[in-house]
Amino acid sequence: MIEEDFKMTHIETKFAQIGNRRDPQTGSVSSPIYLSTTYSHPQLGVSTGFDYTRTKNPTRQTLEDAIAELEGGVRGFAYASGMAAIAGVFGLFGQGDHLIVSHDLYGGTYRLIEQILPKQGISATFVDTGEVQAVEQALQPNTKGIFVETPTNPTMRITDLSAIIEVAQRHNVLTIVDNTFMTPYLQRPLTLGADIVVHSATKYLGGHNDVLAGLVVARETEVADRIYFLQNSIGATLGPQDCWLLMRGIKTLALRMDRHQENALLVAEWLAEHPAISTVYFPGLFGHEGRDIHLSQARGYGGMLSFEVESEALVEPLLRHLKLITFAESLGGVESLITYPARQTHFDIPEEIRVSVGVTNSLLRLSVGIEHHSDLIDDLAQALAAAEKEIGAKGAQARHD
Ligand SMILES: *Cc1c(COP(=O)(O)O)cnc(C)c1O
């Protein structure tokens, strides 16, 4: 534990200090990894507080306490993946319940809501949560939860969290926010009154593309107790080695995030000027819809951006010609990754729905890493030039034929 008489006030300090002073016996600065699955009982009816690792593990406890404090909640929970965390939270709902969900959503969450929740008798309405009236109109007597991403993935649409939370509280509905893109460094929805925050910690929190993990934080004890019951009963908990790796990642979150967003802004501004790029979605750009609302609830833009190339034919050669930026799913790591949502993350969403929310066949999503921004821009420039040349040549060929 941190010394009682010193209060850490800045989140950067809390990140760096995760796990320190937790082990008075050895003074270990790096959190020990407790692999033991079971814990001895001194005598009948007496426990050290640890009995069996699914129920509680000291390494996981350190991580869960840390994320609870970072998000401003009462209790944190670590899961084997972001999807396990989200599925764990949806366990709060049951037969006959209804959810309202952002229509522009991570593909895996969409799949869970569309294909698995109905079998449990849970229905959902997808709305543009950027429109508070749309949320109000979607309310039903059996609505029990509102699930929001802001900014959304991949078109970076902004939801006014305070407005949604106000509606939810008025109707006794739980607000759940997927805070993966922002992290508690930039946005803390529980402090605005949201009930639950979920994370794919695989992304920025882990930060190095080397650990799959999910986190949940509840704002109040009553909800936390129900989530704990589900976590222990279902058992998709995060293993102690991965808990350690995730804590190691979170320690540098502030430094990484600062660089991610500094780079992302420079790349977004460069893309916005490029003649082959028709749209750039990045909350840091002036004119991005909802930018003011975003800045009222978050202290930065993050490192994610999306852009549309002027012709779908550019997508394939552009991806092929990139030399530094890696064509791969996922985001939030130190290495820059580019994704083609229509074929990857959002493939499970029917085309007409996908296109109606802006995820067109010309849209690419870029997770801007912490490399030098000039190298990233140079790579995009050379790949775009090569792609344009290729399709230009093809066009000339077609006219010639
Ligand atoms: C990746 C992601 C998820 C799913 O997390 P996994 O760790 O891959 O299971 C959920 N929400 C968002 C916003 C994501 O980016």
XYZ file of C-alpha atoms and ligand atoms in Angstrom:
416
model
C 0.000 0.000 0.000
C 1.077 3.569 -0.611
C 2.204 5.324 2.583
C -0.928 6.455 4.414
C 0.272 10.026 4.900
C 0.980 10.704 1.231
C -1.850 11.167 -1.201
C -1.067 10.724 -4.887
C -3.069 13.372 -6.667
C -1.948 12.948 -10.271
C -2.924 9.997 -12.393
C 0.567 9.828 -13.969
C 1.952 9.076 -10.500
C -0.668 6.424 -9.900
C 0.201 4.722 -13.174
C 3.914 4.592 -12.386
C 3.358 3.372 -8.811
C 1.078 0.415 -9.583
C 2.032 -2.547 -7.419
C 4.728 -0.752 -5.446
C 4.563 -1.078 -1.607
C 2.117 -3.966 -1.836
C 4.511 -6.562 -0.434
C 5.800 -5.440 2.994
C 7.481 -8.802 3.563
C 10.042 -8.317 0.785
C 9.611 -4.672 -0.248
C 9.314 -5.840 -3.844
C 8.868 -2.789 -6.102
C 7.595 -4.826 -9.045
C 4.442 -6.682 -8.094
C 5.159 -10.374 -7.359
C 3.434 -12.906 -9.619
C 1.474 -15.343 -7.476
C 1.015 -18.439 -9.574
C -0.433 -20.554 -6.778
C -3.971 -21.621 -7.598
C -4.785 -22.470 -3.989
C -3.960 -21.031 -0.567
C -3.553 -22.861 2.746
C -5.970 -22.228 5.574
C -4.343 -21.668 8.975
C -7.279 -23.496 10.611
C -10.906 -24.351 10.053
C -12.908 -21.204 9.328
C -9.801 -19.021 8.948
C -8.541 -17.727 5.588
C -5.679 -15.447 4.612
C -8.228 -13.761 2.356
C -7.100 -15.957 -0.515
C -8.583 -19.419 -1.043
C -8.678 -20.278 -4.726
C -7.332 -18.222 -7.581
C -10.525 -17.911 -9.665
C -12.170 -16.337 -6.617
C -9.234 -14.089 -5.724
C -5.544 -13.944 -6.638
C -3.038 -11.501 -5.081
C -1.528 -10.403 -8.423
C -4.944 -9.949 -9.987
C -6.072 -8.094 -6.868
C -3.263 -5.562 -7.278
C -4.315 -4.925 -10.885
C -8.020 -4.780 -10.016
C -7.426 -2.316 -7.176
C -5.316 -0.192 -9.503
C -7.875 0.060 -12.301
C -10.659 0.772 -9.793
C -8.698 3.696 -8.421
C -7.648 4.944 -11.879
C -11.236 4.975 -13.159
C -12.646 6.369 -9.911
C -14.800 3.344 -9.064
C -15.240 1.097 -6.028
C -14.015 -2.158 -7.501
C -12.213 -3.485 -10.570
C -12.312 -6.843 -12.326
C -9.799 -8.435 -14.679
C -10.850 -10.832 -17.428
C -9.198 -13.028 -20.021
C -10.156 -10.595 -22.822
C -12.145 -7.465 -23.542
C -14.975 -9.617 -24.889
C -14.970 -11.736 -21.707
C -15.248 -8.480 -19.715
C -18.147 -7.211 -21.830
C -19.910 -10.593 -21.747
C -19.381 -10.638 -17.974
C -21.134 -7.279 -17.648
C -24.005 -8.368 -19.923
C -24.533 -11.180 -17.398
C -26.245 -8.493 -15.297
C -29.159 -8.672 -17.735
C -31.565 -11.504 -18.414
C -34.772 -12.762 -19.990
C -36.998 -9.890 -21.110
C -34.443 -7.116 -20.613
C -33.724 -4.523 -23.279
C -30.544 -2.568 -24.027
C -29.830 0.617 -25.978
C -26.511 0.485 -27.785
C -24.343 2.844 -29.881
C -24.935 1.891 -33.510
C -21.303 2.392 -34.467
C -19.649 -0.169 -32.270
C -16.695 -2.535 -32.003
C -17.576 -5.509 -34.248
C -17.127 -8.150 -31.545
C -19.513 -6.337 -29.220
C -22.011 -6.039 -32.058
C -21.750 -9.806 -32.681
C -22.280 -10.577 -28.981
C -25.356 -8.341 -28.814
C -26.812 -9.553 -32.120
C -26.069 -13.259 -31.973
C -25.678 -14.308 -28.349
C -27.776 -12.010 -26.149
C -31.039 -12.811 -28.018
C -30.594 -16.469 -27.011
C -30.580 -15.267 -23.397
C -33.799 -13.351 -24.017
C -32.075 -9.935 -24.124
C -33.026 -7.550 -26.934
C -31.221 -4.423 -28.079
C -31.905 -1.286 -30.098
C -28.990 0.286 -31.955
C -29.170 4.071 -32.042
C -26.863 6.975 -32.714
C -26.061 7.727 -29.072
C -24.682 11.055 -30.306
C -28.365 12.086 -30.489
C -29.769 12.191 -26.966
C -33.331 12.316 -28.319
C -32.714 9.071 -30.218
C -31.768 7.430 -26.933
C -34.870 8.794 -25.180
C -37.067 7.562 -28.012
C -35.538 4.077 -27.880
C -36.356 3.664 -24.176
C -38.812 0.876 -23.391
C -40.373 -0.058 -20.050
C -37.949 -3.023 -19.922
C -34.805 -1.056 -20.845
C -32.121 -1.927 -18.293
C -28.881 -0.693 -19.810
C -27.292 1.786 -22.236
C -23.977 0.728 -23.761
C -21.847 3.470 -25.282
C -18.502 3.903 -27.004
C -17.192 7.447 -27.337
C -15.381 8.175 -29.573
C -16.767 5.251 -31.579
C -14.782 2.750 -33.532
C -13.911 3.546 -36.285
C -15.667 6.791 -37.296
C -14.900 8.577 -34.011
C -18.478 9.709 -33.395
C -18.898 11.514 -30.092
C -21.560 10.849 -27.477
C -22.364 13.435 -24.819
C -21.818 11.236 -21.770
C -23.394 13.582 -19.208
C -26.541 13.926 -21.323
C -26.890 10.153 -21.764
C -26.211 9.508 -18.080
C -28.868 12.039 -17.136
C -31.445 10.190 -19.258
C -30.315 6.828 -17.899
C -30.521 7.923 -14.267
C -33.967 9.406 -14.799
C -35.167 6.001 -16.030
C -33.206 3.860 -13.601
C -31.084 2.382 -16.386
C -27.400 1.402 -16.060
C -24.911 3.307 -18.217
C -21.980 1.220 -19.453
C -19.107 2.900 -21.290
C -16.446 1.100 -23.328
C -13.472 3.336 -22.528
C -10.894 1.390 -24.561
C -10.042 4.242 -26.964
C -9.574 6.933 -24.309
C -8.243 5.070 -21.228
C -8.602 6.616 -17.741
C -5.728 8.942 -18.602
C -7.959 10.884 -20.999
C -11.546 10.134 -19.985
C -13.139 8.903 -16.742
C -16.830 8.180 -17.353
C -17.527 7.012 -13.772
C -16.695 10.480 -12.478
C -19.475 11.785 -14.763
C -21.935 9.311 -13.242
C -21.666 6.286 -15.543
C -22.225 3.015 -13.662
C -19.730 0.706 -15.340
C -16.624 1.137 -17.465
C -15.290 -1.693 -19.621
C -11.940 -1.978 -21.378
C -10.221 -4.090 -23.882
C -6.948 -3.783 -21.959
C -5.375 -5.553 -24.943
C -5.176 -2.093 -26.505
C -3.715 1.065 -24.895
C -3.583 -0.190 -21.312
C -1.366 -3.148 -22.234
C 0.119 -1.026 -24.986
C 2.604 -3.439 -26.544
C 0.498 -5.881 -28.575
C 1.523 -8.698 -26.249
C -1.311 -9.302 -23.790
C -5.007 -10.086 -24.290
C -7.036 -8.765 -21.357
C -10.255 -7.085 -20.308
C -11.092 -4.849 -17.353
C -14.314 -3.695 -15.745
C -14.848 -1.059 -13.059
C -18.081 -0.405 -11.186
C -18.953 2.911 -9.564
C -21.117 1.529 -6.769
C -20.905 -1.445 -4.426
C -24.276 -2.941 -5.272
C -23.392 -3.283 -8.972
C -19.820 -4.325 -8.093
C -21.087 -7.191 -5.928
C -23.235 -8.505 -8.765
C -20.322 -8.271 -11.224
C -18.048 -10.054 -8.770
C -20.570 -12.874 -8.402
C -20.645 -13.250 -12.207
C -16.856 -13.048 -12.598
C -16.294 -15.783 -10.035
C -19.183 -17.932 -11.252
C -18.297 -17.778 -14.955
C -14.551 -17.823 -14.350
C -13.097 -15.974 -17.358
C -10.505 -14.335 -15.090
C -7.115 -13.016 -16.184
C -4.121 -15.220 -15.309
C -1.498 -13.823 -12.908
C 1.309 -13.585 -15.500
C -0.931 -11.584 -17.823
C -2.007 -9.415 -14.868
C 1.639 -8.590 -14.279
C 2.289 -7.856 -17.947
C -0.722 -5.561 -18.046
C 0.444 -3.660 -14.940
C 3.863 -3.272 -16.538
C 2.122 -1.741 -19.548
C -0.097 0.654 -17.579
C 2.927 2.138 -15.781
C 3.949 3.999 -18.973
C 0.444 4.807 -20.203
C 0.720 8.581 -19.775
C 3.977 8.824 -21.712
C 2.722 6.611 -24.498
C -0.644 8.313 -24.754
C 0.940 11.772 -25.006
C 3.069 10.607 -27.924
C 0.208 8.669 -29.566
C -1.969 11.733 -29.715
C 0.775 14.142 -30.678
C 1.573 11.851 -33.635
C -2.080 11.237 -34.458
C -2.785 14.965 -34.743
C 0.169 15.497 -37.106
C -0.796 12.490 -39.239
C -4.480 13.555 -39.303
C -3.556 17.085 -40.400
C -1.292 15.713 -43.136
C -3.960 13.270 -44.379
C -6.595 16.024 -44.404
C -4.457 17.973 -46.896
C -3.791 15.003 -49.192
C -5.770 15.078 -52.474
C -6.367 11.291 -52.482
C -8.003 11.402 -49.026
C -11.659 12.419 -48.990
C -12.419 12.360 -45.237
C -10.440 12.189 -42.015
C -12.126 11.269 -38.740
C -10.145 12.509 -35.746
C -11.557 14.481 -32.783
C -8.440 16.648 -32.751
C -9.289 18.189 -36.120
C -11.267 21.421 -36.128
C -14.629 20.688 -37.667
C -14.793 17.125 -36.334
C -18.436 16.692 -35.326
C -18.849 16.719 -31.551
C -15.321 17.998 -30.921
C -16.453 20.505 -28.274
C -18.468 17.877 -26.433
C -15.503 15.524 -26.586
C -13.211 18.162 -25.112
C -15.689 18.848 -22.318
C -15.512 15.227 -21.156
C -12.002 14.117 -22.142
C -8.603 15.717 -21.787
C -7.240 14.599 -25.150
C -7.998 13.048 -28.519
C -6.239 9.714 -28.257
C -4.258 8.051 -31.003
C -6.973 6.567 -33.229
C -8.040 8.035 -36.533
C -9.822 6.840 -39.654
C -9.707 8.113 -43.195
C -11.462 7.499 -46.447
C -9.483 7.212 -49.653
C -11.169 8.820 -52.651
C -11.508 5.498 -54.461
C -11.999 1.985 -53.104
C -9.472 0.791 -55.712
C -6.720 2.535 -53.715
C -7.255 0.387 -50.616
C -5.567 -2.818 -51.756
C -2.416 -1.281 -53.286
C -2.097 1.201 -50.416
C -2.043 -1.612 -47.856
C 0.420 -3.569 -50.000
C 2.824 -0.651 -50.406
C 3.047 0.382 -46.743
C 6.500 -0.506 -45.453
C 6.552 0.696 -41.843
C 2.896 0.782 -40.785
C 1.734 -2.809 -40.266
C -1.489 -4.060 -41.832
C -2.997 -5.861 -38.846
C -6.072 -5.899 -36.658
C -5.964 -4.347 -33.177
C -4.847 -0.966 -31.897
C -3.294 0.913 -29.032
C 0.188 -0.586 -29.147
C 3.477 1.247 -29.595
C 3.703 0.030 -33.215
C 1.451 1.766 -35.775
C -1.195 -0.542 -37.234
C -3.594 -0.034 -40.104
C -6.889 -1.892 -40.370
C -9.507 -2.241 -43.075
C -12.696 -2.306 -40.950
C -15.021 -3.415 -43.789
C -13.123 -6.700 -44.083
C -11.730 -7.102 -40.568
C -13.153 -5.644 -37.356
C -16.575 -4.825 -38.836
C -16.974 -7.779 -41.194
C -19.795 -9.263 -39.096
C -21.963 -6.174 -39.502
C -24.315 -6.381 -42.531
C -23.040 -4.174 -45.371
C -25.982 -1.775 -45.544
C -25.845 -1.122 -41.782
C -22.058 -0.844 -41.908
C -22.085 1.673 -44.764
C -24.929 3.668 -43.193
C -22.754 4.325 -40.129
C -19.850 5.466 -42.314
C -17.795 2.248 -42.377
C -17.560 2.269 -46.161
C -15.367 0.091 -48.371
C -12.944 3.029 -48.707
C -12.410 3.535 -44.981
C -9.135 2.672 -43.291
C -8.423 2.902 -39.579
C -5.034 3.877 -38.280
C -3.755 3.219 -34.785
C -0.968 5.764 -34.648
C 2.007 4.389 -32.727
C 4.825 6.124 -30.883
C 7.339 6.105 -33.759
C 8.704 9.399 -35.092
C 5.822 11.138 -36.860
C 7.927 11.933 -39.944
C 8.574 8.263 -40.584
C 4.835 7.547 -40.384
C 3.974 10.385 -42.772
C 6.754 9.373 -45.179
C 5.428 5.815 -45.252
C 1.861 6.968 -45.938
C 3.113 9.366 -48.622
C 5.127 6.756 -50.515
C 2.372 4.114 -50.265
C -0.328 6.530 -51.447
C 1.852 7.661 -54.348
C 2.568 4.071 -55.378
C -1.108 3.105 -55.069
C -2.255 6.091 -57.132
C 0.316 5.312 -59.803
C -0.871 1.717 -59.967
C -4.560 2.495 -60.335
C -3.735 5.384 -62.693
C -1.855 2.934 -64.908
C -4.767 0.501 -64.746
C -7.190 3.282 -65.673
C -5.006 4.223 -68.675
C -4.811 0.568 -69.647
C -8.609 0.239 -69.461
C -9.081 3.326 -71.664
C -6.524 1.955 -74.110
C -8.372 -1.398 -74.317
C -10.665 -4.809 -29.077
C -11.872 -4.190 -28.516
C -12.794 -4.953 -27.774
C -12.599 -6.445 -27.545
O -11.495 -6.710 -26.738
P -10.588 -8.052 -26.825
O -9.528 -7.795 -25.825
O -10.106 -8.170 -28.235
O -11.490 -9.196 -26.474
C -13.883 -4.292 -27.241
N -14.095 -2.973 -27.436
C -13.245 -2.225 -28.167
C -13.520 -0.763 -28.349
C -12.109 -2.800 -28.723
O -11.278 -2.044 -29.447
